[in-house]
Coordinates of C-alpha atoms in Angstrom, one line a residue:
Chain A
X1065 CA 69.3 -13.3 -19.3
X1066 CA 67.7 -15.8 -21.4
X1067 CA 65.7 -17.1 -18.5
X1068 CA 63.9 -13.9 -18.0
X1069 CA 63.3 -13.1 -21.6
X1070 CA 61.3 -16.7 -21.4
X1071 CA 59.3 -15.2 -18.5
X1072 CA 58.8 -12.0 -20.0
X1073 CA 55.5 -13.0 -22.0
X1074 CA 54.0 -13.1 -18.7
X1075 CA 55.9 -10.8 -16.5
X1076 CA 55.7 -7.8 -18.7
X1077 CA 51.8 -7.9 -18.9
X1078 CA 51.3 -8.9 -15.2
X1079 CA 53.6 -5.7 -14.2
X1080 CA 51.7 -3.6 -16.3
X1081 CA 48.3 -4.9 -14.9
X1082 CA 49.8 -4.1 -11.3
X1083 CA 51.0 -0.6 -12.2
X1084 CA 47.8 0.4 -13.9
X1085 CA 45.8 -1.1 -10.8
X1086 CA 47.8 0.9 -8.3
X1087 CA 47.3 4.1 -10.4
X1088 CA 43.6 3.3 -10.5
X1089 CA 42.7 6.7 -9.2
X1090 CA 44.8 8.6 -11.8
X1091 CA 43.1 8.1 -15.4
X1092 CA 45.8 9.8 -17.5
X1093 CA 48.8 8.2 -15.4
X1094 CA 46.9 4.8 -16.0
X1095 CA 46.5 5.2 -19.8
X1096 CA 50.1 6.2 -20.1
X1097 CA 51.2 3.3 -17.7
X1098 CA 49.2 1.0 -19.9
X1099 CA 50.5 2.3 -23.2
X1100 CA 54.0 2.3 -21.8
X1101 CA 53.6 -1.4 -20.8
X1102 CA 52.2 -2.8 -24.0
X1103 CA 54.9 -0.9 -26.0
X1104 CA 57.5 -2.8 -23.8
X1105 CA 55.5 -6.2 -24.1
X1106 CA 55.7 -5.5 -28.0
X1107 CA 59.4 -4.9 -27.7
X1108 CA 60.1 -8.2 -25.7
X1109 CA 57.9 -10.1 -27.9
X1110 CA 60.0 -9.1 -30.9
X1111 CA 63.3 -10.0 -29.4
X1112 CA 61.8 -13.2 -28.4
X1113 CA 61.0 -14.2 -31.9
X1114 CA 64.2 -12.8 -33.1
X1115 CA 66.0 -15.1 -30.6
X1116 CA 64.2 -18.3 -31.3
X1117 CA 63.9 -18.1 -35.0
X1118 CA 67.1 -19.9 -35.6
X1119 CA 65.7 -22.9 -34.1
X1120 CA 66.9 -22.1 -30.6
X1121 CA 64.2 -22.8 -27.7
X1122 CA 64.2 -20.4 -24.8
X1123 CA 63.5 -22.0 -21.5
X1124 CA 62.8 -21.2 -17.9
X1125 CA 62.1 -23.5 -14.9
X1126 CA 60.5 -21.3 -12.3
X1127 CA 62.0 -21.3 -9.1
X1128 CA 64.8 -23.3 -10.4
X1129 CA 62.7 -26.5 -9.7
X1130 CA 63.9 -28.5 -12.7
X1131 CA 61.4 -30.0 -15.4
X1132 CA 59.6 -32.6 -15.7
X1133 CA 59.0 -31.7 -11.8
X1134 CA 58.9 -28.1 -11.7
X1135 CA 56.7 -25.8 -14.0
X1136 CA 58.7 -24.7 -17.1
X1137 CA 58.0 -22.3 -19.9
X1138 CA 59.6 -23.6 -23.1
X1139 CA 59.1 -21.0 -25.9
X1140 CA 59.6 -22.4 -29.6
X1141 CA 59.1 -20.6 -32.9
X1142 CA 55.4 -21.6 -32.6
X1143 CA 55.0 -20.1 -29.0
X1144 CA 57.1 -17.2 -29.9
X1145 CA 55.1 -16.0 -32.9
X1146 CA 51.9 -16.3 -30.9
X1147 CA 53.2 -14.0 -28.1
X1148 CA 54.2 -11.7 -30.7
X1149 CA 50.7 -11.5 -32.6
X1150 CA 49.3 -11.3 -28.7
X1151 CA 51.7 -8.2 -27.9
X1152 CA 50.8 -6.6 -31.5
X1153 CA 46.9 -7.3 -30.9
X1154 CA 47.4 -5.6 -27.5
X1155 CA 49.2 -2.6 -29.2
X1156 CA 46.5 -2.0 -31.9
X1157 CA 43.6 -2.3 -29.5
X1158 CA 45.0 0.0 -26.9
X1159 CA 46.0 2.5 -29.3
X1160 CA 42.8 2.4 -30.8
X1161 CA 41.2 2.7 -27.3
X1162 CA 42.8 6.2 -27.3
X1163 CA 40.1 7.3 -29.9
X1164 CA 36.3 8.0 -29.4
X1165 CA 35.2 5.1 -31.5
X1166 CA 33.1 3.0 -29.0
X1167 CA 35.3 3.1 -26.2
X1168 CA 32.9 2.0 -24.1
X1169 CA 32.6 2.7 -20.0
X1170 CA 36.3 3.9 -19.0
X1171 CA 36.2 2.1 -15.7
X1172 CA 39.3 2.3 -13.7
X1173 CA 39.7 -1.5 -13.6
X1174 CA 39.3 -2.0 -17.3
X1175 CA 42.9 -1.7 -18.5
X1176 CA 44.4 -3.6 -15.5
X1177 CA 41.9 -6.5 -16.5
X1178 CA 42.8 -6.6 -20.2
X1179 CA 46.6 -6.6 -19.3
X1180 CA 45.6 -9.7 -17.1
X1181 CA 43.8 -11.1 -20.3
X1182 CA 47.1 -10.4 -22.1
X1183 CA 49.0 -12.2 -19.3
X1184 CA 46.9 -15.2 -19.4
X1185 CA 46.8 -15.6 -23.4
X1186 CA 50.7 -15.1 -23.3
X1187 CA 51.1 -17.6 -20.5
X1188 CA 49.2 -20.1 -22.2
X1189 CA 51.5 -19.7 -25.4
X1190 CA 54.7 -19.7 -23.4
X1191 CA 54.1 -22.7 -21.0
X1192 CA 55.3 -26.2 -21.3
X1193 CA 53.3 -27.7 -18.5
X1194 CA 49.4 -29.0 -18.8
X1195 CA 48.3 -27.9 -15.1
X1196 CA 50.1 -24.5 -15.9
X1197 CA 48.3 -24.3 -19.2
X1198 CA 44.8 -24.8 -17.3
X1199 CA 45.9 -21.9 -14.8
X1200 CA 46.6 -19.5 -17.7
X1201 CA 43.0 -20.1 -19.2
X1202 CA 41.8 -19.6 -15.8
X1203 CA 43.7 -16.3 -15.5
X1204 CA 42.1 -15.5 -19.0
X1205 CA 38.5 -16.4 -18.0
X1206 CA 38.7 -14.6 -14.7
X1207 CA 40.1 -11.2 -16.0
X1208 CA 37.8 -11.4 -19.3
X1209 CA 34.8 -12.1 -16.9
X1210 CA 35.6 -8.9 -15.3
X1211 CA 35.7 -7.2 -18.4
X1212 CA 32.3 -8.2 -19.6
X1213 CA 30.8 -7.4 -16.3
X1214 CA 32.3 -4.1 -15.9
X1215 CA 29.5 -2.0 -17.2
X1216 CA 26.9 -3.5 -15.0
X1217 CA 24.1 -3.0 -17.7
X1218 CA 21.7 -5.8 -17.5
X1219 CA 22.4 -7.2 -21.0
X1220 CA 26.2 -7.2 -20.0
X1221 CA 25.6 -9.2 -16.8
X1222 CA 23.5 -11.6 -19.0
X1223 CA 26.6 -11.9 -21.0
X1224 CA 28.8 -12.5 -18.4
X1225 CA 26.7 -15.1 -17.0
X1226 CA 26.6 -17.1 -20.1
X1227 CA 30.2 -16.7 -20.8
X1228 CA 31.1 -17.7 -17.1
X1229 CA 28.6 -20.8 -17.2
X1230 CA 29.8 -22.2 -20.4
X1231 CA 33.4 -21.3 -20.1
X1232 CA 33.3 -22.7 -16.4
X1233 CA 31.9 -25.9 -18.2
X1234 CA 35.1 -26.0 -20.6
X1235 CA 37.3 -25.3 -17.6
X1236 CA 35.9 -28.2 -15.6
X1237 CA 36.5 -30.7 -18.6
X1238 CA 39.9 -29.4 -19.0
X1239 CA 40.7 -30.1 -15.4
X1240 CA 39.2 -33.5 -15.3
X1241 CA 41.4 -34.1 -18.6
X1242 CA 44.6 -32.9 -16.9
X1243 CA 43.9 -34.6 -14.0
X1244 CA 43.3 -38.1 -16.0
X1245 CA 46.6 -37.6 -18.0
X1246 CA 48.6 -36.9 -14.8
X1247 CA 46.9 -40.2 -13.4
X1248 CA 47.9 -42.2 -16.4
X1249 CA 51.4 -41.0 -17.1
X1250 CA 52.5 -39.3 -13.9
X1251 CA 53.6 -36.1 -15.8
X1252 CA 52.5 -32.7 -16.9
X1253 CA 55.3 -31.4 -18.6
X1254 CA 55.0 -31.4 -22.4
X1255 CA 58.3 -33.1 -23.0
X1256 CA 57.9 -35.8 -20.3
X1257 CA 54.4 -36.3 -21.5
X1258 CA 55.5 -36.7 -25.2
X1259 CA 57.9 -39.5 -24.1
X1260 CA 55.4 -41.4 -21.7
X1261 CA 52.7 -41.0 -24.2
X1262 CA 54.4 -43.6 -26.3
X1263 CA 54.0 -46.2 -23.7
X1264 CA 50.2 -45.7 -23.2
X1265 CA 47.5 -48.2 -24.5
X1266 CA 45.9 -46.7 -27.7
X1267 CA 42.5 -46.7 -26.4
X1268 CA 43.5 -44.8 -23.3
X1269 CA 45.2 -42.2 -25.3
X1270 CA 42.1 -41.7 -27.3
X1271 CA 39.8 -41.5 -24.1
X1272 CA 42.4 -38.9 -22.6
X1273 CA 42.8 -36.9 -25.6
X1274 CA 38.8 -36.8 -26.3
X1275 CA 38.3 -35.2 -22.8
X1276 CA 41.3 -32.7 -23.3
X1277 CA 40.1 -31.9 -26.9
X1278 CA 36.5 -31.3 -26.2
X1279 CA 37.7 -28.9 -23.3
X1280 CA 39.9 -27.0 -25.8
X1281 CA 37.0 -27.1 -28.2
X1282 CA 34.8 -25.4 -25.9
X1283 CA 37.2 -22.6 -25.5
X1284 CA 37.9 -22.3 -29.2
X1285 CA 34.2 -22.0 -29.9
X1286 CA 33.9 -25.0 -32.3
X1287 CA 30.7 -26.5 -33.4
X1288 CA 28.6 -27.7 -31.3
X1289 CA 30.5 -25.8 -28.2
X1290 CA 30.3 -22.3 -29.3
X1291 CA 27.0 -21.3 -28.1
X1292 CA 29.0 -18.9 -25.5
X1293 CA 30.6 -16.7 -28.1
X1294 CA 27.5 -15.0 -30.1
X1295 CA 25.7 -14.8 -26.8
X1296 CA 28.4 -12.4 -25.2
X1297 CA 30.8 -10.8 -27.3
X1298 CA 28.7 -8.0 -28.7
X1299 CA 28.2 -6.3 -25.3
X1300 CA 32.0 -5.5 -25.3
X1301 CA 33.3 -2.0 -26.2
X1302 CA 34.6 -1.9 -29.7
X1303 CA 38.3 -2.1 -29.3
X1304 CA 38.1 -4.8 -26.3
X1305 CA 35.7 -6.8 -28.5
X1306 CA 38.3 -6.8 -31.3
X1307 CA 41.0 -8.0 -28.7
X1308 CA 38.9 -10.8 -27.6
X1309 CA 37.9 -11.7 -31.0
X1310 CA 41.1 -11.7 -32.5
X1311 CA 42.9 -13.7 -29.2
X1312 CA 40.8 -15.5 -27.1
X1313 CA 39.4 -18.4 -29.1
X1314 CA 42.6 -18.6 -30.7
X1315 CA 44.2 -20.1 -27.6
X1316 CA 41.8 -22.9 -27.6
X1317 CA 42.7 -23.7 -31.1
X1318 CA 46.6 -23.4 -30.1
X1319 CA 46.0 -25.8 -27.4
X1320 CA 44.7 -28.2 -29.7
X1321 CA 47.3 -28.0 -31.9
X1322 CA 49.8 -28.1 -29.3
X1323 CA 48.1 -31.5 -27.8
X1324 CA 47.5 -33.0 -31.1
X1325 CA 50.1 -31.9 -33.5
X1326 CA 52.8 -31.6 -30.9
X1327 CA 52.9 -33.5 -27.4
X1328 CA 50.8 -36.4 -28.3
X1329 CA 51.6 -36.4 -32.0
X1330 CA 50.8 -38.8 -33.9
X1331 CA 47.3 -39.1 -32.2
X1332 CA 45.1 -41.7 -32.9
X1333 CA 43.5 -41.4 -36.4
X1334 CA 40.0 -41.6 -35.2
X1335 CA 40.8 -38.2 -33.3
X1336 CA 42.0 -36.5 -36.3
X1337 CA 39.1 -38.0 -38.6
X1338 CA 36.7 -36.7 -35.9
X1339 CA 38.3 -33.2 -35.5
X1340 CA 38.2 -32.8 -39.4
X1341 CA 34.6 -33.2 -39.2
X1342 CA 34.0 -30.9 -36.3
X1343 CA 36.0 -28.4 -38.1
X1344 CA 33.7 -28.7 -41.4
X1345 CA 30.7 -28.3 -39.4
X1346 CA 32.2 -25.5 -37.2
X1347 CA 32.8 -23.8 -40.8
X1348 CA 29.4 -24.3 -42.2
X1349 CA 27.3 -23.4 -39.1
X1350 CA 29.7 -20.4 -38.3
X1351 CA 28.8 -18.8 -41.8
X1352 CA 25.4 -19.8 -42.1
X1353 CA 24.7 -18.1 -38.4
X1354 CA 26.5 -15.2 -39.8
X1355 CA 24.4 -15.1 -42.9
X1356 CA 21.1 -14.5 -40.6
X1357 CA 22.4 -11.6 -38.7
X1358 CA 22.3 -7.8 -39.5
X1359 CA 24.2 -6.6 -36.6
X1360 CA 28.0 -5.9 -37.7
X1361 CA 29.4 -7.4 -34.6
X1362 CA 27.0 -10.4 -34.5
X1363 CA 28.0 -11.3 -38.2
X1364 CA 31.6 -11.0 -37.4
X1365 CA 31.4 -12.7 -34.2
X1366 CA 29.9 -16.0 -36.2
X1367 CA 32.6 -15.4 -38.6
X1368 CA 35.3 -16.1 -36.0
X1369 CA 33.5 -19.7 -35.3
X1370 CA 33.6 -20.3 -39.2
X1371 CA 37.3 -19.3 -39.4
X1372 CA 38.2 -21.7 -36.3
X1373 CA 36.8 -24.3 -38.4
X1374 CA 39.5 -23.8 -41.2
X1375 CA 42.3 -23.4 -38.4
X1376 CA 40.9 -26.9 -36.9
X1377 CA 40.8 -28.3 -40.1
X1378 CA 44.3 -27.6 -40.8
X1379 CA 45.1 -29.1 -37.4
X1380 CA 43.2 -32.1 -38.4
X1381 CA 45.1 -32.6 -41.6
X1382 CA 48.1 -33.1 -39.0
X1383 CA 51.8 -33.9 -40.2
X1384 CA 54.4 -31.0 -40.9
X1385 CA 52.3 -29.2 -43.7
X1386 CA 49.2 -29.2 -41.7
X1387 CA 50.7 -28.0 -38.6
X1388 CA 52.5 -25.1 -40.5
X1389 CA 49.0 -24.3 -42.0
X1390 CA 47.5 -24.0 -38.5
X1391 CA 50.2 -21.5 -37.6
X1392 CA 50.1 -19.5 -41.0
X1393 CA 46.2 -19.5 -40.8
X1394 CA 46.1 -18.4 -37.1
X1395 CA 48.5 -15.6 -37.5
X1396 CA 46.8 -14.4 -40.6
X1397 CA 43.3 -14.6 -39.2
X1398 CA 44.0 -12.9 -35.8
X1399 CA 45.5 -9.7 -37.7
X1400 CA 42.2 -9.7 -40.0
X1401 CA 39.9 -10.5 -37.4
X1402 CA 40.5 -7.9 -34.7
X1403 CA 40.9 -5.3 -37.7
X1404 CA 37.3 -6.0 -39.0
X1405 CA 36.1 -5.4 -35.7
X1406 CA 38.1 -2.4 -35.1
X1407 CA 36.7 -0.9 -38.5
X1408 CA 33.1 -1.9 -37.3
X1409 CA 33.7 0.5 -34.3
X1410 CA 34.9 3.2 -36.6
X1411 CA 31.6 2.6 -38.7
X1412 CA 29.7 2.7 -35.4
X1413 CA 31.3 6.3 -34.5
X1414 CA 30.5 7.6 -38.0
X1415 CA 27.1 6.4 -38.6
X1416 CA 25.9 5.8 -35.2
X1417 CA 24.8 2.2 -35.2
X1418 CA 26.0 -1.2 -35.6
X1419 CA 22.8 -2.4 -37.2
X1420 CA 23.2 -2.8 -41.2
X1421 CA 19.6 -1.8 -41.6
X1422 CA 20.0 1.8 -40.0
X1423 CA 23.2 2.8 -41.7
X1424 CA 24.6 3.6 -45.0
X1425 CA 26.3 6.4 -47.2
X1426 CA 29.7 5.7 -46.1
X1427 CA 31.2 5.2 -49.5
X1428 CA 30.2 8.9 -50.7
X1429 CA 31.3 10.4 -47.1
X1430 CA 34.2 8.4 -46.5
X1431 CA 35.6 6.5 -49.4
X1432 CA 39.0 5.4 -47.9
X1433 CA 37.3 3.6 -45.3
X1434 CA 35.5 1.5 -47.8
X1435 CA 38.9 0.5 -49.0
X1436 CA 40.0 0.1 -45.6
X1437 CA 37.3 -2.1 -44.9
X1438 CA 37.7 -4.2 -48.1
X1439 CA 41.5 -5.4 -47.3
X1440 CA 40.6 -7.3 -44.1
X1441 CA 37.3 -8.4 -45.6
X1442 CA 38.4 -9.8 -48.9
X1443 CA 41.4 -11.3 -46.6
X1444 CA 38.8 -13.1 -44.9
X1445 CA 37.3 -14.5 -47.9
X1446 CA 40.5 -15.6 -49.1
X1447 CA 40.9 -13.3 -52.4
X1448 CA 44.5 -13.1 -53.8
X1449 CA 46.6 -11.4 -53.4
X1450 CA 45.7 -11.1 -49.6
X1451 CA 46.9 -13.0 -46.8
X1452 CA 43.7 -15.0 -46.6
X1453 CA 44.4 -16.4 -50.0
X1454 CA 47.9 -18.0 -49.0
X1455 CA 46.3 -19.2 -45.6
X1456 CA 43.5 -20.8 -47.4
X1457 CA 45.9 -22.3 -50.1
X1458 CA 48.1 -24.0 -47.7
X1459 CA 45.1 -25.8 -46.0
X1460 CA 43.2 -26.6 -49.4
X1461 CA 46.6 -27.6 -50.9
X1462 CA 47.2 -30.2 -48.2
X1463 CA 43.6 -31.4 -48.1
X1464 CA 43.3 -32.2 -51.4
X1465 CA 46.7 -33.7 -51.3
X1466 CA 45.2 -36.2 -48.7
X1467 CA 42.2 -36.8 -50.5
X1468 CA 39.7 -35.1 -48.3
X1469 CA 37.4 -33.8 -51.1
X1470 CA 34.5 -33.4 -48.9
X1471 CA 36.3 -31.2 -46.4
X1472 CA 37.7 -29.0 -49.4
X1473 CA 34.3 -28.6 -51.0
X1474 CA 33.0 -27.5 -47.6
X1475 CA 35.7 -25.0 -47.4
X1476 CA 35.3 -23.7 -50.8
X1477 CA 31.5 -23.1 -50.1
X1478 CA 32.2 -21.5 -46.7
X1479 CA 34.6 -18.9 -48.6
X1480 CA 31.6 -18.0 -51.1
X1481 CA 29.2 -17.6 -48.3
X1482 CA 31.7 -15.5 -46.4
X1483 CA 32.0 -13.4 -49.4
X1484 CA 28.4 -13.0 -49.4
X1485 CA 28.7 -11.6 -45.6
X1486 CA 31.1 -9.2 -46.3
X1487 CA 29.4 -8.0 -49.3
X1488 CA 26.1 -7.6 -47.1
X1489 CA 28.5 -5.5 -44.6
X1490 CA 30.1 -3.5 -47.7
X1491 CA 26.6 -3.0 -49.5
X1492 CA 24.5 -1.9 -46.6
X1493 CA 27.1 0.0 -44.8
X1494 CA 29.1 2.0 -47.5
X1495 CA 27.2 1.8 -50.7
X1496 CA 23.6 2.2 -49.9
X1497 CA 22.6 5.5 -49.0
X1498 CA 21.8 6.4 -45.3
X1499 CA 18.4 5.8 -44.5
X1500 CA 17.9 8.9 -42.7
X1501 CA 18.1 11.5 -45.1
X1502 CA 19.2 14.0 -42.7
X1503 CA 22.1 12.0 -41.6
X1504 CA 25.5 14.0 -41.4
X1505 CA 29.0 12.6 -40.3
X1506 CA 29.6 13.6 -36.8
X1507 CA 32.0 16.6 -36.5
X1508 CA 33.9 16.0 -33.4
X1509 CA 35.0 12.6 -33.9
X1510 CA 38.4 12.1 -32.8
X1511 CA 39.5 8.7 -34.9
X1512 CA 43.4 9.4 -35.4
X1513 CA 44.6 6.7 -33.2
X1514 CA 41.7 4.5 -34.6
X1515 CA 42.8 5.2 -38.0
X1516 CA 46.6 4.6 -37.3
X1517 CA 45.6 1.3 -35.6
X1518 CA 43.5 -0.1 -38.4
X1519 CA 46.0 1.2 -41.3
X1520 CA 48.7 -0.6 -39.3
X1521 CA 47.0 -3.9 -39.1
X1522 CA 45.7 -3.5 -42.9
X1523 CA 49.4 -3.1 -43.7
X1524 CA 50.3 -6.3 -42.1
X1525 CA 47.5 -8.1 -44.1
X1526 CA 48.8 -6.5 -47.2
X1527 CA 52.5 -7.4 -46.2
X1528 CA 52.0 -11.1 -45.9
X1529 CA 49.6 -11.3 -48.6
X1530 CA 52.3 -9.9 -51.3
X1531 CA 55.4 -11.4 -49.5
X1532 CA 54.1 -14.5 -48.0
X1533 CA 57.6 -16.5 -48.4
X1534 CA 58.9 -15.3 -45.2
X1535 CA 55.9 -16.2 -42.9
X1536 CA 55.2 -19.5 -44.7
X1537 CA 59.2 -20.4 -44.3
X1538 CA 58.6 -19.4 -40.7
X1539 CA 55.6 -21.5 -40.1
X1540 CA 57.6 -24.5 -41.8
X1541 CA 60.3 -24.2 -39.7
X1542 CA 58.1 -24.1 -36.7
X1543 CA 56.2 -27.3 -37.6
X1544 CA 59.6 -28.9 -38.7
X1545 CA 60.6 -29.0 -34.9
X1546 CA 57.0 -30.0 -33.5
X1547 CA 56.4 -33.7 -32.7
X1548 CA 54.1 -33.9 -35.8
X1549 CA 56.9 -33.8 -38.1
X1550 CA 56.9 -37.3 -39.3
X1551 CA 53.2 -38.3 -40.3
Chain B
X928 CA 20.4 -4.5 8.5
X929 CA 19.4 -4.7 12.1
X930 CA 19.9 -1.7 14.5
X931 CA 23.6 -1.7 16.1
X932 CA 24.2 -4.3 18.9
X933 CA 26.1 -2.5 21.6
X934 CA 27.8 -5.7 22.7
X935 CA 29.1 -6.7 19.0
X936 CA 30.0 -2.8 19.0
X937 CA 32.1 -3.0 21.8
X938 CA 33.6 -6.6 21.5
X939 CA 34.6 -5.9 17.9
X940 CA 37.4 -3.6 18.7
X941 CA 39.7 -5.8 20.7
X942 CA 38.4 -8.8 18.6
X943 CA 39.6 -6.9 15.4
X944 CA 43.2 -6.8 16.9
X945 CA 43.2 -10.4 18.0
X946 CA 42.1 -11.7 14.9
X947 CA 44.6 -10.1 12.8
X948 CA 47.4 -10.9 15.4
X949 CA 46.2 -14.5 15.0
X950 CA 46.3 -14.3 11.3
X951 CA 49.9 -13.1 11.6
X952 CA 50.6 -16.2 13.8
X953 CA 49.2 -18.4 11.0
X954 CA 51.2 -16.5 8.4
X955 CA 54.5 -16.8 10.2
X956 CA 54.0 -20.5 11.4
X957 CA 52.9 -21.4 8.0
X958 CA 56.7 -21.9 6.8
X959 CA 57.1 -25.4 8.6
X960 CA 53.7 -26.1 9.9
X961 CA 50.1 -25.9 8.5
X962 CA 49.2 -22.4 7.6
X963 CA 50.8 -19.8 5.5
X964 CA 49.8 -16.8 3.2
X965 CA 46.5 -17.9 1.8
X966 CA 44.8 -19.1 5.2
X967 CA 46.2 -16.1 7.0
X968 CA 44.7 -14.0 4.4
X969 CA 41.3 -15.6 5.2
X970 CA 41.3 -15.2 8.7
X971 CA 42.1 -11.5 8.1
X972 CA 39.2 -11.3 6.0
X973 CA 37.0 -12.4 9.0
X974 CA 38.2 -9.6 10.9
X975 CA 37.4 -7.2 8.2
X976 CA 34.0 -8.7 7.9
X977 CA 33.5 -8.7 11.6
X978 CA 34.1 -4.9 11.6
X979 CA 31.8 -4.3 8.6
X980 CA 29.2 -6.2 10.6
X981 CA 29.6 -3.8 13.8
X982 CA 30.2 -0.5 12.0
X983 CA 29.1 -0.9 8.2
X984 CA 31.2 -2.0 5.2
X985 CA 32.5 1.7 4.5
X986 CA 34.2 1.8 8.0
X987 CA 35.6 -1.9 7.4
X988 CA 37.0 -0.9 4.1
X989 CA 38.6 2.5 5.6
X990 CA 40.3 0.2 8.2
X991 CA 41.9 -1.9 5.5
X992 CA 45.6 -1.1 4.7
X993 CA 46.0 1.3 2.1
X994 CA 42.0 1.9 2.7
X995 CA 41.2 0.2 -0.6
X996 CA 40.7 -3.5 -1.3
X997 CA 41.8 -3.1 -4.8
X998 CA 45.3 -1.5 -3.8
X999 CA 46.0 -3.8 -1.1
X1000 CA 45.5 -7.1 -3.4
X1001 CA 47.7 -5.0 -6.0
X1002 CA 50.3 -4.6 -3.4
X1003 CA 50.0 -8.3 -2.4
X1004 CA 50.7 -9.4 -6.1
X1005 CA 53.5 -6.8 -6.4
X1006 CA 55.1 -8.2 -3.5
X1007 CA 54.8 -11.6 -4.9
X1008 CA 56.4 -10.7 -8.1
X1009 CA 59.0 -8.5 -6.3
X1010 CA 60.1 -11.5 -4.0
X1011 CA 61.0 -13.4 -7.5
X1012 CA 63.1 -10.5 -8.8
X1013 CA 66.4 -10.7 -6.5
X1014 CA 67.1 -14.0 -8.4
X1015 CA 68.2 -11.8 -10.9
X1016 CA 71.3 -10.7 -9.5
X1017 CA 72.5 -14.0 -9.2
X1018 CA 71.5 -15.1 -12.7
X1019 CA 69.0 -17.4 -11.4
X1020 CA 65.5 -18.1 -12.9
X1021 CA 62.4 -16.0 -11.9
X1022 CA 61.0 -17.1 -8.4
X1023 CA 64.3 -18.8 -7.3
X1024 CA 64.3 -18.2 -3.5
X1025 CA 67.1 -17.0 -1.5
X1026 CA 67.8 -17.8 1.9
X1027 CA 69.7 -16.3 4.7
X1028 CA 70.4 -16.1 8.6
X1029 CA 70.8 -13.4 11.0
X1030 CA 72.7 -14.7 13.9
X1031 CA 71.1 -13.4 17.3
X1032 CA 73.6 -15.1 19.6
X1033 CA 71.6 -17.5 21.1
X1034 CA 69.7 -18.2 18.0
X1035 CA 69.5 -17.2 14.5
X1036 CA 66.7 -15.7 12.5
X1037 CA 66.1 -17.3 8.9
X1038 CA 65.0 -14.7 6.6
X1039 CA 64.2 -15.6 2.9
X1040 CA 62.4 -14.2 -0.1
X1041 CA 59.9 -17.0 0.4
X1042 CA 58.5 -14.6 3.3
X1043 CA 57.9 -11.7 1.0
X1044 CA 56.0 -13.8 -1.4
X1045 CA 53.8 -15.5 1.6
X1046 CA 53.0 -12.0 2.8
X1047 CA 52.3 -11.0 -0.7
X1048 CA 49.6 -13.9 -0.8
X1049 CA 48.4 -12.9 2.4
X1050 CA 47.7 -9.2 1.5
X1051 CA 46.3 -10.5 -2.1
X1052 CA 43.9 -12.8 -0.6
X1053 CA 43.0 -10.4 2.0
X1054 CA 42.2 -7.3 0.0
X1055 CA 40.2 -9.6 -2.9
X1056 CA 38.2 -11.5 -0.7
X1057 CA 37.4 -8.6 1.8
X1058 CA 36.7 -6.7 -1.4
X1059 CA 34.0 -9.0 -2.6
X1060 CA 32.8 -9.4 1.0
X1061 CA 32.2 -5.9 1.7
X1062 CA 30.8 -5.2 -1.8
X1063 CA 28.4 -7.8 -1.2
X1064 CA 27.6 -6.6 2.3
X1065 CA 27.0 -3.0 0.8
X1066 CA 24.6 -4.4 -1.7
X1067 CA 22.7 -6.0 1.0
X1068 CA 22.5 -2.5 2.4
X1069 CA 21.5 -0.7 -0.6
X1070 CA 17.7 -0.7 -0.8
X1071 CA 16.1 -2.3 -3.9
X1072 CA 14.2 0.0 -6.2
X1073 CA 10.5 -1.2 -4.9
X1074 CA 11.8 -0.7 -1.1
X1075 CA 11.7 2.5 0.9
X1076 CA 15.1 3.6 2.3
X1077 CA 15.5 2.2 5.8
X1078 CA 16.3 4.7 8.3
X1079 CA 20.2 4.7 8.9
X1080 CA 21.4 5.7 12.5

């Protein structure tokens, strides 16, 4: 049965996508199938983590063609935890989508495409084959593109076009990189590549990893290749935006970690040095971009970029501690970031706008929402005792330990600027009175599913914050079995 | 679009069947020779496009199996997934294909789950690409805002 469990990260969402596509004429049935599918996915992902947390890896060679020739899924602690967080985000966002907080156009193709995105994301986390990784990136891209285009509004088509063009460049670069690596080593399987990598001349390894790394950095939204992200994300419906914001860029960051920190570990030092500076620039540019904007979605979209910088910084620190910090930061950040977008959608429902200059007065009307927003917002900044504090602690402790003072100072500075952004949202949306004196809360808002989803995610943030030992131990165990174990 | 062409109109009817039969031949010979589900699907798309040129995209869509490109391609993907499932019975990995032979006396007929997979690819390609082609033809027929609607026959 273990081979089927190993294939489940793709099989379950794919089956759900099919079932919802076949039911596209029956809206209620489609929503039920979608929810049932995501619950099943969450269940199998939990089983997956429970199975691998002892150190066992789950593998399946599709069609019984053995590795290194066939395509293999090989799920270790790193992959399993990311599959679980994917399923969790899918669950939270699809439950949230049952409310009327910015649900967007309920097109019959929306749910099949969203499950298609989930299949692509989970497939990328599960696979142990470089070309197969490319395929899952492509599945993600095509399905996400469908979601972007679905409304057919002018700004949506504009966003889809920018998303398509810039991501296709990344994809092309990725394909070139994969092809070159295959030409150089004759392998695509991670395990076989790790063995073959030792025999490559260092200059060639540097070149190959540069091409591959650049492609992943486009996908991750790193400086200076992030232009597609703020250009497109704000046209999505709230819960879908939260799902994309939480997951998609993190697949790029994961791919960097997998390649630099596992398969080709230890990589040439010059690459880690470059990655570190890219990370610092990403952090800084992202947070400065956010300071300029007044639309909640745009502010948060720039913070995705800024936070990707922290994740890449952890990867650049390399070694067991760096890899563990990368995983911890990624898991914490996905939950927090998605939750902020979801709460933003609730704010939109209650006040009628995402523009901070046109809203306000929520602290008077809905104080619990102010508290709910403060949990992920302060966690994003890194205030103890929330999850973000431990994530930043792990990264910065390692950065100081390696004598990387400039990167540490940048990271701390960016934290302060992040606090400024979050305070801006809090002051404008919650504290300040509503600019329209006649404004009242909408009476017919159906927010119960939205509140359930956001409170659940906030509870996870609080749990990680107060009980970080379990997750830190898991991340360290995951890093211990990765290739970067001996720096 | 041009006024309907009588010759095309008449020829489309038998040609539609011939092209689909040809696509089936390509599908089945693809097992050991050039061909297979993907190419056969493309051939089938040409049949749908031919019908759309002769009788309009809506009529071509109505002639597709299940009368919907979306359902057709979803059924195709579903067949692909299903073809990998029988391996479960034998404890093999997903997509491990099974083979059998049915003796017919003078020869034997080879059957396999690979064929199911290939038919799935065929239907998926047919549905997806016919869907795109027909929507594009439809968009071509729909007058833009600044054009007067053309008289339809």
